[in-house]
Coordinates of C-alpha atoms in Angstrom, one line a residue:
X353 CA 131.5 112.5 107.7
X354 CA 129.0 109.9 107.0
X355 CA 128.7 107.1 108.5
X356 CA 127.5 103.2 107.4
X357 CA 126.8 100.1 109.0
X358 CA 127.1 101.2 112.0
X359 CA 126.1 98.2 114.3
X360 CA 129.2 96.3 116.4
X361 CA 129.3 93.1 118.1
X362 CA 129.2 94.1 121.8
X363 CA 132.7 92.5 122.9
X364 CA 132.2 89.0 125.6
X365 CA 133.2 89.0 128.7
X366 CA 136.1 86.7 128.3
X367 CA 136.8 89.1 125.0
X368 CA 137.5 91.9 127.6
X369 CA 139.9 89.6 129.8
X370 CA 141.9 88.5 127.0
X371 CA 141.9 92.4 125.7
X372 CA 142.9 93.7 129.2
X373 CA 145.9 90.7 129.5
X374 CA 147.3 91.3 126.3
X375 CA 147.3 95.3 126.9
X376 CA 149.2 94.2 130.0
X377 CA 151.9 91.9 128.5
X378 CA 152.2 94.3 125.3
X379 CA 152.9 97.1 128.6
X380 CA 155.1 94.7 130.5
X381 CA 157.3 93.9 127.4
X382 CA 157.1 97.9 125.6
X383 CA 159.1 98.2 129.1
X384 CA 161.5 95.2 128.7
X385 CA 162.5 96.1 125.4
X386 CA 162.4 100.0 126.1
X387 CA 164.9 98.9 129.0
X388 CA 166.7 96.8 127.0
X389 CA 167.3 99.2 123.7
X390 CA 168.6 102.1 126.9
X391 CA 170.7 99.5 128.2
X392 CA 172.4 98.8 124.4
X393 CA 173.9 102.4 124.3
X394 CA 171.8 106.2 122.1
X395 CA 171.0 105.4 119.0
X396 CA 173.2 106.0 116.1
X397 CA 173.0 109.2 114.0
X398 CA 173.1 109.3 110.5
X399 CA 175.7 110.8 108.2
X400 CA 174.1 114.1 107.0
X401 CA 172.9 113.6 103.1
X402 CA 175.3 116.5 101.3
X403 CA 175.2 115.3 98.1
X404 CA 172.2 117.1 96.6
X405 CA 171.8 114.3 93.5
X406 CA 170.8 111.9 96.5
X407 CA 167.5 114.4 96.8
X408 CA 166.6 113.7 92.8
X409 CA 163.4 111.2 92.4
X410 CA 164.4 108.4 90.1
X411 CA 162.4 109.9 87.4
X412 CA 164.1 113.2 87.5
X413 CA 167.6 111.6 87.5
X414 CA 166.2 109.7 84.5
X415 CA 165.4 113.0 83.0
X416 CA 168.8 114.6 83.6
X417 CA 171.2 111.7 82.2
X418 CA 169.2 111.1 79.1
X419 CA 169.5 115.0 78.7
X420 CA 173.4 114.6 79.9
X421 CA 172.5 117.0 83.0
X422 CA 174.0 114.1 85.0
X423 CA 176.0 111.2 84.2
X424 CA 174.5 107.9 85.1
X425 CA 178.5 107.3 86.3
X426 CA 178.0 110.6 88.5
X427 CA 174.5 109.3 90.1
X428 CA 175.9 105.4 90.9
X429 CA 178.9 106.7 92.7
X430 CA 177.1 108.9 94.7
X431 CA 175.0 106.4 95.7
X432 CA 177.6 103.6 96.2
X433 CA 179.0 106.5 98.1
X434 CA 176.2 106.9 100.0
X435 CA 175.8 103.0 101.1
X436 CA 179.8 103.3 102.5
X437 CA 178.5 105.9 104.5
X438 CA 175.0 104.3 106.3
X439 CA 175.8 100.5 106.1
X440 CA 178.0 100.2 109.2
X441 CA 174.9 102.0 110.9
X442 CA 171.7 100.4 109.4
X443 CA 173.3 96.8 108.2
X444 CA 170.7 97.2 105.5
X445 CA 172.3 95.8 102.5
X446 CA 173.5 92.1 102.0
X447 CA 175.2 92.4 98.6
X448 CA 176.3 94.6 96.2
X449 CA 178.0 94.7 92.7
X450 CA 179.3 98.7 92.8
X451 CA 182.2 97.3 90.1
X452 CA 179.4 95.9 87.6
X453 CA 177.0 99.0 88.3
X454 CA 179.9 101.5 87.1
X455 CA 181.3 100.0 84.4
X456 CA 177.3 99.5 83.5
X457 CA 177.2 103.7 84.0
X458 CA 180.5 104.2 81.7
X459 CA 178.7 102.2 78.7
X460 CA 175.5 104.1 79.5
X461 CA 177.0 107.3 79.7
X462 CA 179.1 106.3 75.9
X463 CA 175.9 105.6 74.4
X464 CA 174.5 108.8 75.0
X465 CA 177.6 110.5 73.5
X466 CA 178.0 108.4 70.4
X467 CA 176.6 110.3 67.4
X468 CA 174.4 107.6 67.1
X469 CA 172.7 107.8 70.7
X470 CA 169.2 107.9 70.0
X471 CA 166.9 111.1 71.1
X472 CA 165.8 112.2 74.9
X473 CA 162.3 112.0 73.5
X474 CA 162.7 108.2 72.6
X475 CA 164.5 107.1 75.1
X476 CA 161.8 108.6 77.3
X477 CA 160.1 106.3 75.7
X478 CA 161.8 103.0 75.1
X479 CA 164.3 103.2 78.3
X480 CA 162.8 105.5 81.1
X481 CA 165.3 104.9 83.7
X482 CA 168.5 105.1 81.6
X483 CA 171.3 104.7 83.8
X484 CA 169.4 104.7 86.8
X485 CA 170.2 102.4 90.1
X486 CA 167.9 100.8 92.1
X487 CA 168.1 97.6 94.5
X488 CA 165.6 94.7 95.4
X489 CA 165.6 92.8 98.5
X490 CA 167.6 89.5 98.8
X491 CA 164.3 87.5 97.9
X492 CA 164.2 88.6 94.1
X493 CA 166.8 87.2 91.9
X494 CA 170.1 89.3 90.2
X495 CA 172.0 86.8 88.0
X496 CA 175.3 85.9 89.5
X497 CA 174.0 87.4 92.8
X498 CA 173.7 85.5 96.0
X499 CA 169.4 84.7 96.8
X500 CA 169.4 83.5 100.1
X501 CA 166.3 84.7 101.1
X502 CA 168.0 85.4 104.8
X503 CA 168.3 81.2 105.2
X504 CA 171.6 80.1 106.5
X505 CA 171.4 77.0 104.4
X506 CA 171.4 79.3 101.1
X507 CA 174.2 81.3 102.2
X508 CA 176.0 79.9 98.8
X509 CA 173.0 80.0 96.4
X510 CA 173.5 81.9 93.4
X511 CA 171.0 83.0 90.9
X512 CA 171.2 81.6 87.3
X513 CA 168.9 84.3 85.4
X514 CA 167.3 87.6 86.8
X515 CA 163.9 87.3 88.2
X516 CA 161.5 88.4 85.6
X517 CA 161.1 92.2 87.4
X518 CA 164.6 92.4 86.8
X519 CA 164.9 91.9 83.8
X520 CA 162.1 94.6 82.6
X521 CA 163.9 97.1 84.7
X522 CA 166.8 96.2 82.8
X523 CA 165.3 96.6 79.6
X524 CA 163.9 99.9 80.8
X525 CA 167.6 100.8 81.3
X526 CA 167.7 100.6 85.1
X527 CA 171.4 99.1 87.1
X528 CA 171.0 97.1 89.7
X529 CA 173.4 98.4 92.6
X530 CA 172.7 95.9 95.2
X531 CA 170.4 93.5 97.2
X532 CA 169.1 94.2 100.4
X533 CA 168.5 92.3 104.3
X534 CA 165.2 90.4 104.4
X535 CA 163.8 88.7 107.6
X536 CA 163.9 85.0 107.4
X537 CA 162.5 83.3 104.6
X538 CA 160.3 86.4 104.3
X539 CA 157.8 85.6 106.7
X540 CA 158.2 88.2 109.7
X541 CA 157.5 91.9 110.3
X542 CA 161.1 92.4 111.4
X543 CA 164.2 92.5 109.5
X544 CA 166.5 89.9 111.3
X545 CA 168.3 86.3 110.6
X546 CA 171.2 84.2 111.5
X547 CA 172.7 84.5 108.2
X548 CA 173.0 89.0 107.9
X549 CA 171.9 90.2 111.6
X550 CA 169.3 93.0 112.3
X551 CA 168.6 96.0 110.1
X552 CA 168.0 99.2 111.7
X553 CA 165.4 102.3 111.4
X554 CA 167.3 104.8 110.1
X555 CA 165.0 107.4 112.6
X556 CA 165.7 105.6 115.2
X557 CA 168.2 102.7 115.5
X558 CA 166.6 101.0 118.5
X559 CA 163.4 100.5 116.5
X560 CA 163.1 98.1 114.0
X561 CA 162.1 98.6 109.5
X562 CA 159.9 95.8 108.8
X563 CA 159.7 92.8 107.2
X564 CA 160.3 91.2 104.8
X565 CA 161.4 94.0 102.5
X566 CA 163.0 96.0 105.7
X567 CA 166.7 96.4 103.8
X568 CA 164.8 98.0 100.8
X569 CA 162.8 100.2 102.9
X570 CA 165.5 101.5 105.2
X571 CA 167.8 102.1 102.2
X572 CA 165.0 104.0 100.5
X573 CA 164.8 106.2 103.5
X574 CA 168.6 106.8 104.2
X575 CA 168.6 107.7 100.8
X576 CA 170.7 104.9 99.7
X577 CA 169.1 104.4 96.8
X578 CA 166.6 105.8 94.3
X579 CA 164.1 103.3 93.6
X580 CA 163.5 99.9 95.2
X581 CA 161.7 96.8 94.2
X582 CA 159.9 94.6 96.9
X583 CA 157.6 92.1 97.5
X584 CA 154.1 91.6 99.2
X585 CA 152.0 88.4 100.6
X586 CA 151.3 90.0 104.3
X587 CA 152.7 93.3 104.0
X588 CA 156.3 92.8 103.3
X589 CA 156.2 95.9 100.8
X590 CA 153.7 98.3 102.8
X591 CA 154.8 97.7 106.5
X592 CA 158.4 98.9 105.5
X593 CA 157.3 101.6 103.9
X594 CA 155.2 102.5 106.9
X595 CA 158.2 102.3 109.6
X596 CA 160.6 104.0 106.9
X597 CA 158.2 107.0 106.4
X598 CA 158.5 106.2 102.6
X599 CA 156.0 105.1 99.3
X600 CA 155.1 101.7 98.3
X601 CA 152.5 100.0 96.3
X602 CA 151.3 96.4 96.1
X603 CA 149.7 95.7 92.8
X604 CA 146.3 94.4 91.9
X605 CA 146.7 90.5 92.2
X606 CA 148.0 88.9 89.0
X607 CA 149.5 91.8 87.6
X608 CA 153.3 91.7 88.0
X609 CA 155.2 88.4 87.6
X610 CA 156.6 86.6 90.4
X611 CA 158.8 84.4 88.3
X612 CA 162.5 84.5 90.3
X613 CA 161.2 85.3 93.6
X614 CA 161.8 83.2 96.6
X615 CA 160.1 81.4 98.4
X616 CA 157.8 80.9 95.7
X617 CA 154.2 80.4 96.2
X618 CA 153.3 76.7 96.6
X619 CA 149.8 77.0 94.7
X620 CA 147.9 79.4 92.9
X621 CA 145.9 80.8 96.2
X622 CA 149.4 81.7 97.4
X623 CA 150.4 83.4 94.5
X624 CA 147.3 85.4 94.5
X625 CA 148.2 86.9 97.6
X626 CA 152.0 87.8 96.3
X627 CA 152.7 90.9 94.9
X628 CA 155.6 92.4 93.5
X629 CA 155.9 96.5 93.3
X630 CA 158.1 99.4 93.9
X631 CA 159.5 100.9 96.5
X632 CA 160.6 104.9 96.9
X633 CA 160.4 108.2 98.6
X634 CA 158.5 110.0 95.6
X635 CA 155.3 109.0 95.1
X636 CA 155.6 110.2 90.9
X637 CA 158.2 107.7 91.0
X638 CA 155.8 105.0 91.6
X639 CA 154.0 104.6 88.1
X640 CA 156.0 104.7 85.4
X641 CA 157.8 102.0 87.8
X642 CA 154.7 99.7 88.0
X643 CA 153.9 100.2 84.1
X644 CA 157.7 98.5 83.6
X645 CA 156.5 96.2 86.5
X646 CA 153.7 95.0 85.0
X647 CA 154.7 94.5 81.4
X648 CA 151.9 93.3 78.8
X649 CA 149.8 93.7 82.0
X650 CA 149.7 97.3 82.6
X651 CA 147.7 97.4 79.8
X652 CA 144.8 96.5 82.8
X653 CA 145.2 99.5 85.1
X654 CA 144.8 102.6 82.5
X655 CA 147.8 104.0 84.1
X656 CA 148.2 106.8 81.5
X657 CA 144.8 108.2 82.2
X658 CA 144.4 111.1 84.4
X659 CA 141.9 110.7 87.1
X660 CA 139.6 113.3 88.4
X661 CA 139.8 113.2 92.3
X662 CA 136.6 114.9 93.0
X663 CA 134.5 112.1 91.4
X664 CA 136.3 109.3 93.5
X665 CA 134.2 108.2 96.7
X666 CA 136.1 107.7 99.4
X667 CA 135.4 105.3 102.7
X668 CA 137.9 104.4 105.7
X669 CA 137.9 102.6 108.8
X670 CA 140.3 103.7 111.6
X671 CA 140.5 100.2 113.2
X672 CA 139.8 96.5 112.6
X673 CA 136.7 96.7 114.7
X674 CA 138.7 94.8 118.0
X675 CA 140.7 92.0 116.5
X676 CA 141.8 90.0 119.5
X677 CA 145.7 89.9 120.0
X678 CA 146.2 92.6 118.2
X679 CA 147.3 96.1 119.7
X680 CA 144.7 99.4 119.5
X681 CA 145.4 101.8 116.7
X682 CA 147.6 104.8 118.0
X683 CA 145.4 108.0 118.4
X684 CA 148.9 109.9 116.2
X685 CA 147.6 107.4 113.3
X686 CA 143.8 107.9 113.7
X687 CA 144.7 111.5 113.4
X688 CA 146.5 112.0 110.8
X689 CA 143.8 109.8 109.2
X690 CA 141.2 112.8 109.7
X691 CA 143.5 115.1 108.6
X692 CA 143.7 113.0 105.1
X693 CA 140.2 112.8 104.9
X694 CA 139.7 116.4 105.7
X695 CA 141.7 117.5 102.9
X696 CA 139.9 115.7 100.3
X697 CA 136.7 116.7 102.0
X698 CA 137.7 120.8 101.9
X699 CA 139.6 120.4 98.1
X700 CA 137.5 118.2 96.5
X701 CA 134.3 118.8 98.3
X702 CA 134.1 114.7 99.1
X703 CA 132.0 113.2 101.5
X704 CA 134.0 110.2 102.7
X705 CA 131.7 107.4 104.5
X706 CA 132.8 105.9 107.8
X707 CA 132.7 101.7 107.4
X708 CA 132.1 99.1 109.9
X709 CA 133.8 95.5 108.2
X710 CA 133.3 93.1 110.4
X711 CA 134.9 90.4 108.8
X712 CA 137.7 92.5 109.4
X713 CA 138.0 91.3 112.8
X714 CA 138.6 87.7 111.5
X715 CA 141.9 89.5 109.3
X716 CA 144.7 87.3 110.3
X717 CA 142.4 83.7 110.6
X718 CA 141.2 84.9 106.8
X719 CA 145.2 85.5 105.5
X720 CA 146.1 82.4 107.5
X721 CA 144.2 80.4 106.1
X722 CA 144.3 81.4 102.4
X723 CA 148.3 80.9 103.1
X724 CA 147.8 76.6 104.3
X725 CA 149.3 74.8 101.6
X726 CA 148.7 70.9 101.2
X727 CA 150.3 68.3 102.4
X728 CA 154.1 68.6 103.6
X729 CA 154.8 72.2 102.4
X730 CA 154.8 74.1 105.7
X731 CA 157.2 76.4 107.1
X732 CA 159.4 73.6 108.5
X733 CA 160.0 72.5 104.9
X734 CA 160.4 76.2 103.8
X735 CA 163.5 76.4 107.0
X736 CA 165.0 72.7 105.7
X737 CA 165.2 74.7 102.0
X738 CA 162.6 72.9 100.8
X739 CA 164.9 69.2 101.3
X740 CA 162.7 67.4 103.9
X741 CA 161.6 69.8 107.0
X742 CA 163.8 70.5 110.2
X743 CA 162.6 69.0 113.6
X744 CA 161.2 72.0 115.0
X745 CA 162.0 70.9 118.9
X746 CA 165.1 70.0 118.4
X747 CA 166.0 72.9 116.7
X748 CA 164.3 74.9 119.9
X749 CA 166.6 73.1 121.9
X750 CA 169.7 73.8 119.8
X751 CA 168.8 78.2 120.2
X752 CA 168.5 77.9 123.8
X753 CA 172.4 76.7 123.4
X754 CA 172.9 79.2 120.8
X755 CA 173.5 76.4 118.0
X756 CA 170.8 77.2 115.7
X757 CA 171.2 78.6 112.6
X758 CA 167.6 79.6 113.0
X759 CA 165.7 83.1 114.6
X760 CA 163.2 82.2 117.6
X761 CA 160.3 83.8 115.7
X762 CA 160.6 81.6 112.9
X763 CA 160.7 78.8 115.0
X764 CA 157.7 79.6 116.9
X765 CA 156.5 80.1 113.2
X766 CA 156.8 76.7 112.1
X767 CA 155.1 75.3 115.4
X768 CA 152.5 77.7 115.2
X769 CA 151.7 76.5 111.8
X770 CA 152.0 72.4 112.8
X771 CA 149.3 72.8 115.4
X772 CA 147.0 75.9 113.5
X773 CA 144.7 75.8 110.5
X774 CA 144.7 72.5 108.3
X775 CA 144.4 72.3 104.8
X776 CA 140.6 71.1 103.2
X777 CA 139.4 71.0 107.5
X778 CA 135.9 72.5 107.8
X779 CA 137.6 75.3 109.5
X780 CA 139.5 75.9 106.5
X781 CA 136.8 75.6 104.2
X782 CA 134.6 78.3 106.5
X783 CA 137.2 80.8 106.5
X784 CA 138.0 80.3 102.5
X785 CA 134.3 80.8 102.4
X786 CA 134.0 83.8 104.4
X787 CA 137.0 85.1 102.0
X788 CA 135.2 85.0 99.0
X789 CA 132.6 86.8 100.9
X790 CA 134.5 89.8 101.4
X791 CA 136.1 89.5 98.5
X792 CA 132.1 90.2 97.2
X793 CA 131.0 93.0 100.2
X794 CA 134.5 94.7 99.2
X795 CA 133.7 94.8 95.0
X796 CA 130.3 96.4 95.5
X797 CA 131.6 98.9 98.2
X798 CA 134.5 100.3 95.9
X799 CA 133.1 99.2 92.4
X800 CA 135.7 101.7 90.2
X801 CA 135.7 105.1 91.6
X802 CA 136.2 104.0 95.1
X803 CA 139.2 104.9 97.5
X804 CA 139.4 103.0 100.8
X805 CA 141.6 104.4 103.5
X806 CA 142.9 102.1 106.4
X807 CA 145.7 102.2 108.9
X808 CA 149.2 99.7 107.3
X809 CA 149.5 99.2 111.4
X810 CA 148.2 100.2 114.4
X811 CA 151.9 101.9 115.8
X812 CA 154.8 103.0 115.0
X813 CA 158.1 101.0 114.1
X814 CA 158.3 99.1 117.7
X815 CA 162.2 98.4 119.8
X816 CA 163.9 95.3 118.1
X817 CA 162.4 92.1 119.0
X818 CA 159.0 94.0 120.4
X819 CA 157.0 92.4 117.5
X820 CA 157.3 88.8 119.3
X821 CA 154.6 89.7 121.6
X822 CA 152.2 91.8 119.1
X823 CA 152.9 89.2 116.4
X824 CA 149.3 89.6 115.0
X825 CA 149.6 93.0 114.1
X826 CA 150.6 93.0 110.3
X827 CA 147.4 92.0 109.5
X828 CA 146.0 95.5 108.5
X829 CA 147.6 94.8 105.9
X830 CA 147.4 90.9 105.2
X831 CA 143.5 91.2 104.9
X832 CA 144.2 93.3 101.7
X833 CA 146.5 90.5 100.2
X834 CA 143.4 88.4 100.6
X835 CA 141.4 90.4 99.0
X836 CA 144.2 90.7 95.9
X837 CA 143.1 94.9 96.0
X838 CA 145.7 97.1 95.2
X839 CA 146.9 99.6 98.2
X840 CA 149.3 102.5 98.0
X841 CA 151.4 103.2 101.9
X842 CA 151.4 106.8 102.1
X843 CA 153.9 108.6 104.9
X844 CA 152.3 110.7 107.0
X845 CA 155.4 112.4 108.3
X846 CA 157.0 111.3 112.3
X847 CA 154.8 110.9 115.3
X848 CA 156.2 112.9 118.7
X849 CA 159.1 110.5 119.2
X850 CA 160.4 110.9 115.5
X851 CA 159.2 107.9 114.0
X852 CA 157.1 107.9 110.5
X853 CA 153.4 107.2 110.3
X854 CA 151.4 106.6 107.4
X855 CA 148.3 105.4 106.3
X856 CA 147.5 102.6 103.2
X857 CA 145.4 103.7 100.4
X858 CA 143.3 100.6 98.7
X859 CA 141.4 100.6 95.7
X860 CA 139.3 98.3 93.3
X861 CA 140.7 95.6 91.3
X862 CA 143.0 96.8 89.1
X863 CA 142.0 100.7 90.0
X864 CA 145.8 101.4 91.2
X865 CA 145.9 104.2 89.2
X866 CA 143.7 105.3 91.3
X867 CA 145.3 104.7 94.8
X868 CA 148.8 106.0 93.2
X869 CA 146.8 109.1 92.2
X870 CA 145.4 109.7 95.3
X871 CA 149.1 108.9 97.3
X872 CA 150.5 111.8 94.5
X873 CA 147.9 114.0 96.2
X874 CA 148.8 113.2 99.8
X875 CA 152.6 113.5 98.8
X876 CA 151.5 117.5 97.6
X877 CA 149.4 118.1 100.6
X878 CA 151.7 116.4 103.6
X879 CA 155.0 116.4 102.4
X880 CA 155.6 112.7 102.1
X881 CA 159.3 111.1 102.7
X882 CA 160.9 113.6 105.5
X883 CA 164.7 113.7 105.1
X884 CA 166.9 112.6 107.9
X885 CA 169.7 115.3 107.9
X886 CA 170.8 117.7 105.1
X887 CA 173.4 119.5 104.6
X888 CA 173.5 122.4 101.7

């Protein structure tokens, strides 16, 4: 494998002491919480999956109702069915309309035997997922649905009018079945408030899904559900994905609307780095979603176009390059990495080039700072609901009493934020700088035919309430929200203690056809999703 810019930064010597302590407390507390999750009781097993329609991608149960192979009645109660069975077990879903959803089915399944009903071949067409569920996390609004965003003070919120995502899968004939358990206010990389409780890996319930679209991404892997929609500023969509052993795709920046989510984004910077896109366990499932997804937009990304994989160039790193705070890249990832790369090297006779980004090492000051907003808009305001902003050391004092309706992290959030970057300080303007910069260095590396391969985290899905001490870790994938470049999370299959691995697959600016091509590939060559239990 080639091999480009090869020259590192030799590390300081206070670089190594701070590396060597944090190794140590990331040991110390891997034992805590190791200790801990024994102490709890085994985790849970999962009911087998013996309902073969739950093993049908959502295009393929698309295919069989509009050709009356399957009722979309048949395909909503199995999987409202299959939610009865794994909720008491993962606690991944918040909300459900199963009554709505059926009698949705019954009208579905009357159109397509009215004499009237119009052909497979345009429905195909005009409403590809006919009578197809799916579910969104509690972030993205469902009319007459409860958005709370995992906030104790929305607990009674109700949406007015369905997010604009919503509506297109609507009009592409899809039934929303229920929304699923975010982390608080969808800013953490585990799945866990006051208001729902803690949402748990359906491979191994003492580990945790991600964050914030962890409900979606568990229910995507227990096979709760055919097709999810989530939502991406640091990772929220690939890091789920990643510890659920499933697919997911952030779009290009700009692409899909983010009309109806919540928190919206407080300036246009912020909404750069927020991407909406689908979630699911079949990686053909993943474009026809995105061309509903992105509407008038999709026009953009040539999604109809078949790409030839032997012309793409391909480059990877296997690390940041030593990011301080932020744990080494397991050697299961790295490998399965090679193996990826090895495959298009022997099929498509590529010669993928080994990169050295240094800027990379700056990846969570870069997303930090393109995510300062002015003024009074911090995460403080974001916990008061956006009415004034909570006194963050009282509020510390009320959890050590057990009175707030607040988690610790997001607490330690909202202080981190008061004393870190500051909006339009020269600090901020050297970092927005050095963002454009890569922004340029990243463009001339991947141009259009260029496929990027980098790790979505640097372990697997870590014990409950392990990411407190690693917090810094999500940004393999924030640095890609900064750069607004589509990326694809690819499972890899389960690492020796049975959790999923995966890599992300970036491209160009609105080259996702490209990284979805490229996942479609992996999918063929490593097997993609791997199903918990079956039963025939």
């Amino acid at each position: 494998m080639a091999s480009k810019n090869k020259n590192q930064k030799k590390i300081s010597p206070q670089g190594q002491i701070l590396y060597v302590i944090h190794r140590l407390i990331e040991f110390i507390a891997r034992c805590i919480f190791s200790l801990s999750a024994y102490i709890r009781g085994p985790k849970e097993g999962q009911p087998p999956i013996n309902d073969l329609t739950l093993l049908h991608s959502a295009t393929t149960l698309a295919f069989k109702i509009r050709n009356k192979q399957l009722t979309s009645e048949q395909v909503v109660k199995s999987y409202i069915e299959r939610i009865k069975e794994i909720q008491s077990i993962l606690n991944c879903v918040v909300e459900d309309r199963f009554e709505e959803a059926l009698l949705e089915a019954k009208k579905c399944d009357e159109m397509l035997e009215s004499p009237n009903a119009p052909s497979a071949k345009v429905l195909a067409k005009e409403k590809p997922f006919l009578g197809v569920p799916f579910t969104t996390k509690d972030c993205i609004a469902i009319k007459n649905m409860k958005q709370t965003a995992g906030l104790v003070l929305r607990k009674n919120y109700v949406s007015k009018e369905d997010a604009e995502v919503i509506r297109l899968m609507r009009e592409a004939g899809a039934i929303p079945l229920a929304t699923t358990n975010v982390s608080e206010i969808a800013m953490w990389w585990e799945t866990h408030n006051r208001l729902y409780g803690t949402t748990k890996n359906p491979y191994n319930t003492r580990h945790i899904v991600g964050g914030s679209s962890g409900g979606e991404g568990c229910i995507q892997a227990a096979a709760g559900s055919p097709l999810g929609i989530g939502s991406d500023i640091g990772g929220s969509i690939r890091m789920p994905c990643f510890f659920n052993g499933i697919f997911g795709h952030k779009p290009s920046k700009g692409i899909v609307s983010n009309d109806g989510q919540y928190p919206s984004a407080h300036s246009e910077d912020q909404n750069q780095l927020l991407g909406i896109g689908p979630m699911c366990r079949f990686a053909q499932d993943m474009k026809p979603i995105l061309k509903i997804l992105a509407d008038k937009n999709a026009d953009k990304l040539n999604l109809d176009d078949k790409v030839d994989i032997s012309k793409l160039k391909f480059y990877y790193m296997e690390d940041d390059g030593g990011q301080y705070l932020v744990s080494p890249v397991s050697e299961e990832i790295k490998c399965a990495m090679r193996k990826v790369l090895l495959h298009f090297e022997k099929v498509y006779k590529i010669k993928p080039t080994k990169i050295q980004v240094r800027k990379f090492k700056k990846s969570a000051s870069l997303w930090l700072a393109n995510m300062t907003s002015k003024g009074e808009q911090d995460f403080s305001y974001e916990l008061a609901n956006r009415k004034g902003r909570i006194n963050i050391w009282w509020e510390f004092i009320k959890w050590l009493m057990f009175l707030s309706n607040h988690t610790l992290i997001a607490l330690i959030t909202a202080a981190f934020e008061r004393l870190g970057i500051k909006h339009g300080s020269e600090q901020y303007t050297k970092l927005i700088q050095e963002s454009r910069d890569l922004n340029q260095e990243f463009q001339d590396i991947l141009g259009k035919d260029g496929i990027f391969l980098y790790p979505t985290h640097p372990t697997a899905a870590p014990f409950h309430h392990e990411p407190l001490v690693k917090p810094f870790n999500f940004s393999y994938t924030a640095i890609i929200n900064v750069l607004g470049l589509p990326a694809t999370a690819c499972p890899l299959g389960l690492n020796k203690e049975g959790l999923p691995i995966g890599i992300q697959v970036i491209g160009g600016l609105y080259q996702d056809n490209l990284t979805l091509t490229v996942a479609e590939e992996i999918e063929k060559a490593f097997g993609g999703w791997v199903p918990i239990s079956i039963i025939a």
